[in-house]
PDB file of C-alpha atoms in Angstrom:
ATOM      1  CA  UNK A 196      21.624  22.422 183.361  1.00  0.00           C
ATOM      2  CA  UNK A 197      19.046  23.443 185.917  1.00  0.00           C
ATOM      3  CA  UNK A 198      16.344  25.929 185.059  1.00  0.00           C
ATOM      4  CA  UNK A 199      16.545  29.269 186.886  1.00  0.00           C
ATOM      5  CA  UNK A 200      14.271  29.970 189.837  1.00  0.00           C
ATOM      6  CA  UNK A 201      13.139  33.594 189.867  1.00  0.00           C
ATOM      7  CA  UNK A 202      11.817  34.882 193.185  1.00  0.00           C
ATOM      8  CA  UNK A 203       9.357  37.736 192.935  1.00  0.00           C
ATOM      9  CA  UNK A 204       7.127  39.536 195.370  1.00  0.00           C
ATOM     10  CA  UNK A 205       6.565  42.715 197.286  1.00  0.00           C
ATOM     11  CA  UNK A 206       9.519  44.435 198.924  1.00  0.00           C
ATOM     12  CA  UNK A 207      10.250  42.801 202.260  1.00  0.00           C
ATOM     13  CA  UNK A 208       8.792  39.404 201.299  1.00  0.00           C
ATOM     14  CA  UNK A 209      12.163  37.690 201.709  1.00  0.00           C
ATOM     15  CA  UNK A 210      13.485  37.354 198.162  1.00  0.00           C
ATOM     16  CA  UNK A 211      17.120  37.856 199.213  1.00  0.00           C
ATOM     17  CA  UNK A 212      16.960  35.839 202.452  1.00  0.00           C
ATOM     18  CA  UNK A 213      14.989  32.939 200.995  1.00  0.00           C
ATOM     19  CA  UNK A 214      17.072  33.171 197.821  1.00  0.00           C
ATOM     20  CA  UNK A 215      20.300  32.528 199.762  1.00  0.00           C
ATOM     21  CA  UNK A 216      18.835  29.435 201.404  1.00  0.00           C
ATOM     22  CA  UNK A 217      17.223  28.175 198.203  1.00  0.00           C
ATOM     23  CA  UNK A 218      20.493  28.564 196.288  1.00  0.00           C
ATOM     24  CA  UNK A 219      22.376  26.586 198.942  1.00  0.00           C
ATOM     25  CA  UNK A 220      19.766  23.807 199.048  1.00  0.00           C
ATOM     26  CA  UNK A 221      19.387  23.512 195.262  1.00  0.00           C
ATOM     27  CA  UNK A 222      23.030  23.870 194.234  1.00  0.00           C
ATOM     28  CA  UNK A 223      22.306  27.028 192.242  1.00  0.00           C
ATOM     29  CA  UNK A 224      24.090  30.387 192.338  1.00  0.00           C
ATOM     30  CA  UNK A 225      22.194  33.322 193.866  1.00  0.00           C
ATOM     31  CA  UNK A 226      21.963  36.553 191.890  1.00  0.00           C
ATOM     32  CA  UNK A 227      20.290  39.512 193.584  1.00  0.00           C
ATOM     33  CA  UNK A 228      19.043  41.555 190.649  1.00  0.00           C
ATOM     34  CA  UNK A 229      19.350  44.902 192.440  1.00  0.00           C
ATOM     35  CA  UNK A 230      22.996  44.132 193.355  1.00  0.00           C
ATOM     36  CA  UNK A 231      23.596  42.950 189.772  1.00  0.00           C
ATOM     37  CA  UNK A 232      22.322  46.295 188.442  1.00  0.00           C
ATOM     38  CA  UNK A 233      24.364  48.227 191.015  1.00  0.00           C
ATOM     39  CA  UNK A 234      27.539  46.425 189.924  1.00  0.00           C
ATOM     40  CA  UNK A 235      26.754  46.964 186.237  1.00  0.00           C
ATOM     41  CA  UNK A 236      26.075  50.693 186.771  1.00  0.00           C
ATOM     42  CA  UNK A 237      28.727  51.374 189.403  1.00  0.00           C
ATOM     43  CA  UNK A 238      26.220  53.074 191.717  1.00  0.00           C
ATOM     44  CA  UNK A 239      23.521  52.215 194.231  1.00  0.00           C
ATOM     45  CA  UNK A 240      19.844  51.848 193.362  1.00  0.00           C
ATOM     46  CA  UNK A 241      19.178  55.056 195.314  1.00  0.00           C
ATOM     47  CA  UNK A 242      21.816  56.894 193.225  1.00  0.00           C
ATOM     48  CA  UNK A 243      20.305  55.513 190.005  1.00  0.00           C
ATOM     49  CA  UNK A 244      16.840  56.747 191.065  1.00  0.00           C
ATOM     50  CA  UNK A 245      18.224  60.146 192.098  1.00  0.00           C
ATOM     51  CA  UNK A 246      20.343  60.656 188.983  1.00  0.00           C
ATOM     52  CA  UNK A 247      18.274  59.024 186.228  1.00  0.00           C
ATOM     53  CA  UNK A 248      14.781  58.400 187.663  1.00  0.00           C
ATOM     54  CA  UNK A 249      12.595  55.341 187.999  1.00  0.00           C
ATOM     55  CA  UNK A 250      11.970  54.897 184.256  1.00  0.00           C
ATOM     56  CA  UNK A 251      15.695  54.516 183.561  1.00  0.00           C
ATOM     57  CA  UNK A 252      16.016  52.046 186.423  1.00  0.00           C
ATOM     58  CA  UNK A 253      13.119  49.975 185.030  1.00  0.00           C
ATOM     59  CA  UNK A 254      14.919  49.817 181.666  1.00  0.00           C
ATOM     60  CA  UNK A 255      18.028  48.600 183.506  1.00  0.00           C
ATOM     61  CA  UNK A 256      15.873  45.843 185.036  1.00  0.00           C
ATOM     62  CA  UNK A 257      14.848  44.737 181.543  1.00  0.00           C
ATOM     63  CA  UNK A 258      18.481  44.636 180.411  1.00  0.00           C
ATOM     64  CA  UNK A 259      19.402  42.658 183.546  1.00  0.00           C
ATOM     65  CA  UNK A 260      16.520  40.243 182.869  1.00  0.00           C
ATOM     66  CA  UNK A 261      17.860  39.637 179.353  1.00  0.00           C
ATOM     67  CA  UNK A 262      21.411  39.037 180.578  1.00  0.00           C
ATOM     68  CA  UNK A 263      20.394  36.709 183.418  1.00  0.00           C
ATOM     69  CA  UNK A 264      17.949  34.691 181.291  1.00  0.00           C
ATOM     70  CA  UNK A 265      20.916  33.604 179.152  1.00  0.00           C
ATOM     71  CA  UNK A 266      22.411  31.806 182.174  1.00  0.00           C
ATOM     72  CA  UNK A 267      21.264  28.640 183.941  1.00  0.00           C
ATOM     73  CA  UNK A 268      21.512  27.196 187.454  1.00  0.00           C
ATOM     74  CA  UNK A 269      20.553  30.498 189.079  1.00  0.00           C
ATOM     75  CA  UNK A 270      18.267  31.606 191.862  1.00  0.00           C
ATOM     76  CA  UNK A 271      17.390  35.172 190.905  1.00  0.00           C
ATOM     77  CA  UNK A 272      16.056  37.450 193.621  1.00  0.00           C
ATOM     78  CA  UNK A 273      14.259  39.935 191.392  1.00  0.00           C
ATOM     79  CA  UNK A 274      13.610  43.518 192.382  1.00  0.00           C
ATOM     80  CA  UNK A 275      10.154  44.282 193.776  1.00  0.00           C
ATOM     81  CA  UNK A 276       9.049  45.838 190.474  1.00  0.00           C
ATOM     82  CA  UNK A 277      10.820  43.595 187.975  1.00  0.00           C
ATOM     83  CA  UNK A 278       8.024  41.192 186.987  1.00  0.00           C
ATOM     84  CA  UNK A 279       5.390  43.939 187.064  1.00  0.00           C
ATOM     85  CA  UNK A 280       6.617  44.586 183.522  1.00  0.00           C
ATOM     86  CA  UNK A 281       5.177  41.655 181.516  1.00  0.00           C
ATOM     87  CA  UNK A 282       8.162  41.889 179.126  1.00  0.00           C
ATOM     88  CA  UNK A 283      10.544  41.116 182.015  1.00  0.00           C
ATOM     89  CA  UNK A 284       8.395  38.201 183.166  1.00  0.00           C
ATOM     90  CA  UNK A 285       8.384  36.765 179.636  1.00  0.00           C
ATOM     91  CA  UNK A 286      12.155  37.190 179.323  1.00  0.00           C
ATOM     92  CA  UNK A 287      12.869  35.534 182.675  1.00  0.00           C
ATOM     93  CA  UNK A 288      10.410  32.697 182.011  1.00  0.00           C
ATOM     94  CA  UNK A 289      12.370  31.654 178.867  1.00  0.00           C
ATOM     95  CA  UNK A 290      14.816  29.820 181.117  1.00  0.00           C
ATOM     96  CA  UNK A 291      13.122  29.730 184.479  1.00  0.00           C
ATOM     97  CA  UNK A 292      10.133  29.483 186.748  1.00  0.00           C
ATOM     98  CA  UNK A 293       8.769  32.586 188.457  1.00  0.00           C
ATOM     99  CA  UNK A 294       7.923  31.971 192.104  1.00  0.00           C
ATOM    100  CA  UNK A 295       5.814  34.500 193.999  1.00  0.00           C
ATOM    101  CA  UNK A 296       6.775  34.759 197.673  1.00  0.00           C
ATOM    102  CA  UNK A 297       3.478  35.833 199.179  1.00  0.00           C
ATOM    103  CA  UNK A 298       3.447  37.463 202.624  1.00  0.00           C
ATOM    104  CA  UNK A 299       0.441  39.149 204.282  1.00  0.00           C
ATOM    105  CA  UNK A 300       0.345  42.963 204.225  1.00  0.00           C
ATOM    106  CA  UNK A 301       0.521  43.245 208.045  1.00  0.00           C
ATOM    107  CA  UNK A 302       3.762  41.252 208.129  1.00  0.00           C
ATOM    108  CA  UNK A 303       5.244  43.371 205.328  1.00  0.00           C
ATOM    109  CA  UNK A 304       4.289  46.579 207.154  1.00  0.00           C
ATOM    110  CA  UNK A 305       6.167  45.330 210.210  1.00  0.00           C
ATOM    111  CA  UNK A 306       9.239  44.276 208.208  1.00  0.00           C
ATOM    112  CA  UNK A 307       9.423  47.584 206.316  1.00  0.00           C
ATOM    113  CA  UNK A 308       8.589  50.060 209.089  1.00  0.00           C
ATOM    114  CA  UNK A 309      12.198  51.167 209.654  1.00  0.00           C
ATOM    115  CA  UNK A 310      13.615  50.567 206.156  1.00  0.00           C
ATOM    116  CA  UNK A 311      16.019  53.266 204.995  1.00  0.00           C
ATOM    117  CA  UNK A 312      17.341  51.573 201.821  1.00  0.00           C
ATOM    118  CA  UNK A 313      14.378  51.427 199.457  1.00  0.00           C
ATOM    119  CA  UNK A 314      13.943  54.742 197.593  1.00  0.00           C
ATOM    120  CA  UNK A 315      10.191  54.280 197.134  1.00  0.00           C
ATOM    121  CA  UNK A 316       9.655  54.093 200.916  1.00  0.00           C
ATOM    122  CA  UNK A 317      11.423  57.274 201.932  1.00  0.00           C
ATOM    123  CA  UNK A 318       8.238  59.255 202.539  1.00  0.00           C
ATOM    124  CA  UNK A 319       6.139  60.381 205.520  1.00  0.00           C
ATOM    125  CA  UNK A 320       3.027  58.361 204.569  1.00  0.00           C
ATOM    126  CA  UNK A 321       4.936  55.058 204.404  1.00  0.00           C
ATOM    127  CA  UNK A 322       2.200  52.778 205.834  1.00  0.00           C
ATOM    128  CA  UNK A 323      -0.500  54.123 203.517  1.00  0.00           C
ATOM    129  CA  UNK A 324       1.837  54.047 200.541  1.00  0.00           C
ATOM    130  CA  UNK A 325       2.830  50.412 201.251  1.00  0.00           C
ATOM    131  CA  UNK A 326      -0.837  49.404 201.548  1.00  0.00           C
ATOM    132  CA  UNK A 327      -1.778  51.124 198.268  1.00  0.00           C
ATOM    133  CA  UNK A 328       1.224  49.726 196.403  1.00  0.00           C
ATOM    134  CA  UNK A 329       0.571  46.246 197.806  1.00  0.00           C
ATOM    135  CA  UNK A 330      -3.047  46.309 196.546  1.00  0.00           C
ATOM    136  CA  UNK A 331      -1.877  47.386 193.069  1.00  0.00           C
ATOM    137  CA  UNK A 332       1.018  44.946 192.810  1.00  0.00           C
ATOM    138  CA  UNK A 333      -0.317  41.674 194.262  1.00  0.00           C
ATOM    139  CA  UNK A 334      -2.622  40.889 191.295  1.00  0.00           C
ATOM    140  CA  UNK A 335       0.270  41.602 188.902  1.00  0.00           C
ATOM    141  CA  UNK A 336       2.659  39.363 190.852  1.00  0.00           C
ATOM    142  CA  UNK A 337       0.060  36.582 190.807  1.00  0.00           C
ATOM    143  CA  UNK A 338      -0.378  37.009 187.077  1.00  0.00           C
ATOM    144  CA  UNK A 339       3.380  36.733 186.475  1.00  0.00           C
ATOM    145  CA  UNK A 340       3.921  33.764 188.809  1.00  0.00           C
ATOM    146  CA  UNK A 341       4.259  30.158 187.740  1.00  0.00           C
ATOM    147  CA  UNK A 342       3.969  29.141 191.391  1.00  0.00           C
ATOM    148  CA  UNK A 343       2.638  30.971 194.458  1.00  0.00           C
ATOM    149  CA  UNK A 344       4.503  30.205 197.677  1.00  0.00           C
ATOM    150  CA  UNK A 345       3.224  31.194 201.133  1.00  0.00           C
ATOM    151  CA  UNK A 346       6.354  32.863 202.549  1.00  0.00           C
ATOM    152  CA  UNK A 347       5.556  33.961 206.088  1.00  0.00           C
ATOM    153  CA  UNK A 348       7.640  31.186 207.686  1.00  0.00           C
ATOM    154  CA  UNK A 349      11.414  31.382 208.356  1.00  0.00           C
ATOM    155  CA  UNK A 350      13.569  31.443 205.199  1.00  0.00           C
ATOM    156  CA  UNK A 351      14.933  27.919 205.507  1.00  0.00           C
ATOM    157  CA  UNK A 352      11.388  26.528 205.875  1.00  0.00           C
ATOM    158  CA  UNK A 353      10.167  28.449 202.824  1.00  0.00           C
ATOM    159  CA  UNK A 354      13.190  27.352 200.746  1.00  0.00           C
ATOM    160  CA  UNK A 355      12.528  23.693 201.565  1.00  0.00           C
ATOM    161  CA  UNK A 356       8.831  24.179 200.813  1.00  0.00           C
ATOM    162  CA  UNK A 357       9.714  25.594 197.379  1.00  0.00           C
ATOM    163  CA  UNK A 358      11.832  22.573 196.500  1.00  0.00           C
ATOM    164  CA  UNK A 359       9.065  20.239 197.662  1.00  0.00           C
ATOM    165  CA  UNK A 360       6.482  22.165 195.638  1.00  0.00           C
ATOM    166  CA  UNK A 361       8.629  22.069 192.497  1.00  0.00           C
ATOM    167  CA  UNK A 362       9.081  18.317 192.814  1.00  0.00           C
ATOM    168  CA  UNK A 363       5.476  17.531 193.703  1.00  0.00           C
ATOM    169  CA  UNK A 364       3.352  20.077 191.882  1.00  0.00           C
ATOM    170  CA  UNK A 365       4.872  20.951 188.535  1.00  0.00           C
ATOM    171  CA  UNK A 366       1.597  22.166 187.065  1.00  0.00           C
ATOM    172  CA  UNK A 367      -0.300  23.487 190.086  1.00  0.00           C
ATOM    173  CA  UNK A 368      -0.411  27.279 190.503  1.00  0.00           C
ATOM    174  CA  UNK A 369      -0.955  27.442 194.267  1.00  0.00           C
ATOM    175  CA  UNK A 370      -0.355  24.983 197.085  1.00  0.00           C
ATOM    176  CA  UNK A 371      -1.173  25.581 200.740  1.00  0.00           C
TER     177      UNK A 371
END
């Protein structure tokens, strides 16, 4: 059984896109954690936030982390906040490697400028909010990561790079 590969990083870094390509290349099944939670709850992330609030959603992420860590052969595209909770990172690491998809702030700003799906971004000061959140979250993502992957390239290139890095650098934290 193959160990899970958990993709983490800031919203817009490519977890879902790169996850699809990585799953295809590695023979693993892709699980998008946000979609997993939506299916479990029978409502969208936005509806969960609106009805129950962010704290309840974060607890759902922990429950999803527990359920998914019991499986193998997965590529898990985690939610943007999942591994910010050290408990979730520890749970997911039991049967997997956490890979940080790192993208520069300017590229993320461009990717997220017209987003209408992410509840946290539906605000008038979007650019400033993204910059502040990015500065807070990046150190926490780095702390949670077993491997840091530069992810500004197209998804198929990044997916191949990940597989090369896993084969070549099992104990290195960052490779350029």
